Coordinates of C-alpha atoms and ligand atoms in Angstrom, one line a residue:
M1 CA -3.9 -18.8 -9.4
A2 CA -1.8 -18.6 -6.2
R3 CA -3.3 -16.7 -3.2
V4 CA -0.9 -13.9 -2.0
F5 CA -0.8 -11.9 1.3
S6 CA 1.3 -9.0 2.6
G7 CA 1.1 -6.4 5.0
I8 CA 2.5 -3.2 6.2
Q9 CA 2.5 -1.3 9.5
P10 CA 0.8 2.1 9.7
S11 CA 3.6 3.0 12.2
G12 CA 4.6 6.2 10.0
V13 CA 4.8 7.1 6.5
P14 CA 6.0 4.3 4.0
T15 CA 9.6 4.7 3.2
L16 CA 11.8 4.0 0.3
G17 CA 12.8 0.7 2.0
N18 CA 9.1 -0.4 2.2
Y19 CA 8.4 0.6 -1.4
L20 CA 11.8 -1.1 -3.1
G21 CA 11.5 -4.2 -0.5
A22 CA 7.8 -4.9 -0.7
I23 CA 5.2 -2.5 -2.1
R24 CA 6.6 -2.2 -5.6
N25 CA 6.6 -5.9 -5.9
W26 CA 3.0 -6.3 -4.9
V27 CA 1.9 -4.2 -8.1
P28 CA 2.5 -6.7 -10.9
M29 CA 1.0 -9.5 -8.8
Q30 CA -2.4 -8.0 -8.7
D31 CA -2.8 -9.1 -12.6
T32 CA -1.6 -12.7 -12.0
D33 CA -2.6 -13.7 -8.4
E34 CA -5.3 -13.4 -6.1
C35 CA -3.8 -10.9 -3.7
L36 CA -4.8 -9.6 -0.3
F37 CA -2.7 -6.8 0.7
C38 CA -3.4 -5.1 4.4
V39 CA -2.5 -2.3 6.4
V40 CA -1.6 -4.2 9.8
D41 CA -2.8 -1.7 12.7
L42 CA -2.8 -4.5 15.2
H43 CA 1.0 -5.2 14.6
A44 CA 1.5 -1.3 14.8
I45 CA 0.2 -0.8 18.4
T46 CA 2.9 -3.4 19.4
Q47 CA 4.9 -0.3 20.0
R48 CA 3.1 3.0 21.3
Q49 CA 1.0 5.1 19.0
E50 CA -0.9 8.1 19.5
P51 CA -4.4 7.3 18.7
A52 CA -5.1 10.6 16.3
E53 CA -1.5 9.8 14.8
L54 CA -2.6 6.2 14.2
L55 CA -5.8 7.0 12.7
R56 CA -4.1 9.5 10.4
Q57 CA -1.3 7.2 9.4
T58 CA -3.5 4.4 8.5
R59 CA -5.4 6.6 5.8
E60 CA -2.1 7.8 4.7
M61 CA -0.7 4.1 4.2
A62 CA -3.7 3.2 2.2
A63 CA -3.6 6.3 0.2
A64 CA 0.4 5.5 -0.4
L65 CA -0.4 1.9 -1.5
I66 CA -3.1 3.0 -4.2
A67 CA -0.7 5.6 -5.3
C68 CA 1.9 3.1 -5.6
G69 CA -0.3 1.2 -7.9
L70 CA -2.4 -1.2 -6.0
S71 CA -6.1 -1.0 -7.2
P72 CA -8.8 -2.0 -4.6
D73 CA -10.7 -3.3 -7.8
K74 CA -7.6 -5.7 -8.6
C75 CA -6.7 -6.5 -5.1
V76 CA -8.3 -6.8 -1.6
L77 CA -6.9 -4.0 0.2
F78 CA -8.0 -3.5 4.0
V79 CA -7.2 -2.7 7.4
Q80 CA -6.2 -5.5 9.8
S81 CA -8.5 -4.5 13.0
H82 CA -11.5 -4.7 10.3
V83 CA -11.2 -8.3 10.1
P84 CA -11.5 -10.1 13.7
A85 CA -10.3 -13.5 12.2
H86 CA -6.8 -12.4 12.5
A87 CA -6.7 -11.7 16.2
Q88 CA -8.9 -14.8 16.8
L89 CA -6.3 -17.3 15.0
A90 CA -3.7 -15.5 16.6
W91 CA -4.6 -16.5 19.9
V92 CA -4.6 -20.3 18.9
F93 CA -1.3 -19.7 17.3
N94 CA 0.1 -18.2 20.7
C95 CA -0.8 -21.5 22.3
I96 CA 1.0 -23.4 19.4
A97 CA 4.5 -21.5 19.2
R98 CA 7.2 -22.0 21.8
L99 CA 8.8 -19.6 24.0
G100 CA 12.3 -20.9 22.7
W101 CA 11.1 -20.0 19.1
L102 CA 10.0 -16.5 19.8
N103 CA 13.3 -15.8 22.0
R104 CA 15.1 -16.5 18.6
M105 CA 13.5 -13.6 16.9
T106 CA 16.1 -10.9 15.9
Q107 CA 13.5 -8.2 15.2
F108 CA 12.1 -8.4 18.7
K109 CA 15.5 -8.1 20.0
D110 CA 16.4 -5.0 17.8
K111 CA 12.7 -3.4 18.6
A112 CA 12.8 -3.9 22.2
G113 CA 16.6 -2.5 22.6
K114 CA 18.4 -2.9 25.7
D115 CA 15.3 -2.6 28.1
R116 CA 13.7 -5.9 26.9
E117 CA 11.6 -6.2 30.0
A118 CA 9.7 -3.0 29.2
A119 CA 8.6 -4.2 25.9
S120 CA 5.2 -5.0 25.3
T121 CA 4.0 -8.6 25.1
G122 CA 2.5 -7.8 21.9
L123 CA 5.8 -7.0 20.4
Y124 CA 6.9 -10.4 21.6
V125 CA 4.2 -12.4 20.0
Y126 CA 4.1 -10.4 17.0
P127 CA 5.2 -13.1 14.7
N128 CA 2.3 -15.4 15.9
L129 CA -0.3 -12.5 14.7
M130 CA 1.9 -12.4 11.3
A131 CA 1.4 -16.2 10.9
A132 CA -2.4 -15.7 11.4
D133 CA -2.6 -12.9 9.1
I134 CA -1.4 -15.0 6.3
L135 CA -2.7 -18.5 7.5
V136 CA -6.2 -17.3 7.9
Y137 CA -6.5 -16.9 4.1
H138 CA -4.6 -20.2 3.4
A139 CA -2.1 -17.6 1.5
T140 CA 1.0 -19.5 0.0
Q141 CA 3.0 -16.6 -1.1
V142 CA 4.2 -13.9 0.8
P143 CA 6.0 -11.0 -0.9
V144 CA 8.2 -9.2 1.9
G145 CA 11.5 -7.4 2.2
D146 CA 14.5 -9.5 3.6
D147 CA 14.0 -8.4 7.4
Q148 CA 10.7 -10.6 7.4
R149 CA 12.5 -13.8 6.4
Q150 CA 13.0 -15.2 9.8
H151 CA 9.2 -14.6 10.8
L152 CA 8.0 -16.8 7.7
E153 CA 10.4 -19.7 8.7
L154 CA 8.1 -19.4 12.3
A155 CA 5.0 -19.1 10.5
N156 CA 5.9 -22.5 8.6
D157 CA 6.9 -24.0 12.0
I158 CA 3.5 -22.9 13.7
A159 CA 1.7 -24.4 10.6
E160 CA 3.6 -27.6 10.7
K161 CA 3.1 -27.9 14.5
F162 CA -0.6 -27.3 14.2
N163 CA -1.0 -29.9 11.8
H164 CA 1.0 -32.2 13.5
D165 CA -0.5 -31.9 16.8
Y166 CA -4.1 -31.9 15.6
G167 CA -3.3 -34.8 13.1
V168 CA -4.5 -32.7 10.1
D169 CA -3.2 -31.4 6.8
F170 CA -4.9 -28.1 7.0
F171 CA -2.5 -25.0 6.8
P172 CA -0.5 -24.9 3.8
R173 CA 3.2 -24.3 3.6
I174 CA 4.3 -20.7 3.0
E175 CA 6.7 -19.1 0.3
P176 CA 8.4 -16.1 1.0
L177 CA 8.9 -14.1 -2.0
I178 CA 12.1 -12.0 -1.4
Q179 CA 12.9 -10.1 -4.7
G180 CA 15.4 -7.7 -6.0
V181 CA 18.5 -5.9 -5.3
A182 CA 16.5 -3.6 -2.8
A183 CA 15.3 -6.4 -0.7
R184 CA 17.0 -4.7 2.2
V185 CA 17.4 -0.8 2.0
M186 CA 19.5 0.6 4.5
S187 CA 19.4 3.7 6.6
L188 CA 21.0 6.9 5.0
R189 CA 22.5 7.6 8.2
D190 CA 24.1 4.2 9.1
G191 CA 24.5 1.6 6.3
T192 CA 24.6 -1.3 8.8
R193 CA 20.7 -0.6 10.0
K194 CA 17.8 -0.9 7.9
M195 CA 15.8 1.8 6.9
S196 CA 12.7 2.3 9.0
K197 CA 9.4 4.3 9.0
S198 CA 9.7 4.6 13.1
D199 CA 13.7 5.5 13.1
P200 CA 13.7 8.6 15.3
S201 CA 15.8 10.2 12.9
D202 CA 13.8 11.4 9.9
Q203 CA 17.2 12.0 8.3
S204 CA 17.8 8.3 8.1
R205 CA 14.9 7.6 5.4
I206 CA 13.1 8.8 2.3
N207 CA 9.2 9.0 3.1
L208 CA 7.0 8.4 0.2
N209 CA 5.5 11.8 0.9
D210 CA 9.0 13.7 0.9
D211 CA 9.0 16.5 -1.7
A212 CA 12.0 17.0 -4.1
D213 CA 13.9 19.3 -1.8
T214 CA 13.5 17.2 1.2
I215 CA 14.7 14.2 -0.7
A216 CA 17.8 16.3 -2.2
N217 CA 18.7 17.4 1.2
K218 CA 18.4 13.6 2.8
I219 CA 20.7 12.5 0.0
K220 CA 23.1 15.5 0.3
R221 CA 23.5 14.7 4.1
A222 CA 23.5 10.8 3.8
T223 CA 26.6 9.5 5.0
T224 CA 29.2 8.4 2.9
D225 CA 32.8 7.8 2.5
P226 CA 35.7 9.9 1.0
E227 CA 36.6 7.2 -1.5
L228 CA 35.7 7.1 -5.3
L229 CA 33.3 4.6 -6.5
P230 CA 34.8 1.3 -8.0
D231 CA 34.2 -0.3 -11.0
N232 CA 33.1 -3.6 -9.1
L233 CA 30.5 -4.7 -6.5
A234 CA 33.2 -6.8 -4.5
A235 CA 35.1 -3.6 -3.8
L236 CA 31.8 -2.3 -1.9
E237 CA 31.7 -5.0 0.4
K238 CA 33.3 -3.0 3.4
R239 CA 31.5 0.3 2.4
P240 CA 28.0 -0.5 3.6
E241 CA 26.7 3.2 3.0
A242 CA 28.1 3.4 -0.7
R243 CA 26.9 0.1 -1.3
N244 CA 23.4 1.1 -0.1
L245 CA 23.2 4.2 -2.2
V246 CA 24.4 2.2 -5.3
G247 CA 21.7 -0.5 -4.7
I248 CA 19.1 2.3 -4.2
L249 CA 20.1 4.0 -7.5
A250 CA 20.0 0.4 -9.3
A251 CA 16.7 -0.4 -8.0
I252 CA 14.9 2.7 -8.7
T253 CA 16.2 2.9 -12.3
G254 CA 15.6 -0.9 -12.8
R255 CA 19.3 -1.4 -13.6
T256 CA 21.6 -3.7 -12.1
Q257 CA 24.4 -2.5 -9.5
E258 CA 27.1 -3.5 -12.1
D259 CA 25.5 -1.2 -14.5
V260 CA 25.4 1.8 -12.1
L261 CA 29.2 1.2 -11.1
A262 CA 30.2 0.7 -14.7
E263 CA 28.5 4.6 -15.2
H264 CA 30.1 6.2 -12.0
A265 CA 33.3 4.3 -11.5
G266 CA 36.0 6.6 -10.7
R267 CA 33.5 9.2 -9.4
G268 CA 33.0 10.6 -5.8
F269 CA 29.7 11.0 -4.1
G270 CA 29.7 14.8 -4.9
A271 CA 28.9 13.6 -8.5
F272 CA 26.7 10.6 -7.5
K273 CA 24.3 11.9 -5.1
P274 CA 22.7 14.5 -7.7
A275 CA 22.2 11.7 -10.0
L276 CA 20.7 9.6 -7.3
T277 CA 18.6 12.5 -6.1
E278 CA 17.3 13.2 -9.9
A279 CA 16.2 9.4 -10.3
L280 CA 14.6 9.6 -6.7
V281 CA 12.6 12.9 -7.6
A282 CA 11.6 11.5 -10.9
H283 CA 10.2 8.4 -9.7
L284 CA 8.7 9.5 -6.4
G285 CA 7.2 12.7 -7.3
P286 CA 4.3 11.3 -9.2
I287 CA 3.4 8.7 -6.2
R288 CA 3.6 11.9 -3.7
A289 CA 1.3 13.9 -5.7
E290 CA -1.3 10.9 -6.0
M291 CA -1.1 10.2 -2.3
L292 CA -1.9 13.9 -1.7
R293 CA -4.8 13.8 -4.1
L294 CA -6.1 10.7 -2.6
L295 CA -5.9 12.1 1.0
E296 CA -8.1 15.0 0.1
D297 CA -11.1 12.7 0.0
P298 CA -10.9 10.4 3.1
A299 CA -14.8 9.1 3.0
A300 CA -13.6 7.7 -0.3
L301 CA -10.6 6.0 1.0
D302 CA -12.5 4.5 4.0
A303 CA -15.3 3.2 1.6
A304 CA -12.8 1.2 -0.4
L305 CA -11.1 0.0 2.8
H306 CA -14.6 -1.3 4.0
Q307 CA -15.2 -3.0 0.9
G308 CA -11.9 -4.9 1.1
A309 CA -12.4 -5.8 4.7
E310 CA -15.5 -7.7 3.4
K311 CA -14.0 -9.4 0.8
A312 CA -11.3 -10.4 3.1
E313 CA -13.8 -11.4 5.8
A314 CA -15.7 -13.7 3.3
I315 CA -12.5 -15.6 2.8
A316 CA -11.2 -15.8 6.3
E317 CA -14.3 -16.9 8.3
P318 CA -14.6 -20.5 6.9
I319 CA -10.9 -20.9 7.4
L320 CA -11.2 -19.6 11.0
K321 CA -14.4 -21.8 11.7
R322 CA -12.8 -24.7 10.3
A323 CA -9.5 -23.9 12.4
Y324 CA -11.8 -23.8 15.7
E325 CA -13.4 -27.1 15.1
I326 CA -10.1 -28.8 14.9
V327 CA -9.0 -27.4 18.1
G328 CA -12.3 -28.8 19.6
F329 CA -14.0 -25.7 20.3
L330 CA -17.7 -26.1 20.9
P331 CA -19.2 -25.0 17.2
R332 CA -21.5 -21.6 17.7
R333 CA -24.7 -22.0 16.0
Ligands
AQP1 N1 14.5 -1.2 4.8 C1 14.0 -2.1 4.2 N2 14.3 -2.5 2.9 C2 13.5 -3.6 2.4 N3 12.2 -3.8 2.7 C3 11.8 -3.5 4.0 N4 10.6 -3.6 4.6 C4 10.6 -2.6 5.5 N5 11.8 -2.1 5.7 C5 12.7 -2.5 4.5 C6 9.5 -4.3 4.1 O1 8.3 -3.5 4.0 C7 7.4 -4.2 4.2 C8 6.3 -3.7 5.4 O2 7.0 -3.7 6.6 P1 6.2 -3.5 7.7 O3 5.7 -2.0 7.9 O4 5.2 -4.5 8.1 O5 7.4 -3.7 9.0 P2 9.0 -3.2 9.3 O6 9.6 -4.2 8.3 O7 9.1 -3.4 10.6 O8 9.2 -2.0 8.6 P3 9.6 -0.7 9.1 O9 9.6 0.3 8.1 O10 10.9 -0.7 9.8 O11 8.6 -0.3 10.1 P4 8.7 0.1 11.5 O12 9.9 1.3 11.8 O13 7.5 0.5 12.2 O14 9.1 -1.2 12.5 C9 7.9 -5.7 4.7 O15 7.5 -6.6 3.7 C10 9.2 -5.5 5.1 O16 9.9 -6.6 4.9

């Protein structure tokens, strides 16, 4: 049985991008693998979060994950800051990763924007913490969206350098699992940018707690072009917004993009958008309802997360202990 790890930041309400690129792929894995899924609040504070908002968003994220089908009985579902081993191993990795490696990370460049000097050092070393999140469990399978590919390559570089520098074969290689037509869902306002929960424009994304009217409105206002839909994918190459909407409809209805085009070829977005809205509302409506129901009982949510943290800690502690011994830290009695 493979050990699987993946995380999601409570930096907002999860989006359709998070759902199609990651969460949805996690659900079936619970039945076949040993899965750890983590609400990564330490990562969220690499960018400013209002404390009260962060607390609310952490519970909201846990509720969303359960509403999407993760079961605290089938997987280890927990909050990152509840398991100190993540941050403890991350420090070691800060000392393994090279500045040159981090300088190449495109997510840092995107998130730091033009004023790089003003970005937090946490945002810069984010990939080292992500490597620790995974490797502190010796997890080997990491289901993520396409935007995380570069970070996982870096995690493998860190594991390899640690093993090489200390002459051990301790950390395993990580295999990124990047799946499906919706591995990268793009913004509804700009088809060249990925859909993000922390995008300042709420119109750029579908949130998992959006109601039917909000979804309809966002799809109606989504940026498109005046052309009709073609009958083949190649013709969408230079039409990022159109390609994104076709990809979303394909992913949400479990069809191929070719199938969607075969149905809608020759139509404009006036006809396509209502079909997309209908499919989104049908799929996301029950998730939203379950999420709202779970949030009515925060104590039950917290209890499930605390249980998850205990299970996670039991796996992480001996691995961290051994890593510290390898580094040469004096063992604590
Ligand atoms: N647009 C996307 N399409 C496909 N997959 C996506 N993911 C994120 N955006 C898309 C995947 O969702 C998982 C959790 O992501 P995260 O919260 O850890 O961080 P992120 O990638 O930075 O996601 P966001 O939504 O853009 O958050 P903010 O705005 O806070 O930075 C990951 O597996 C990711 O690949």
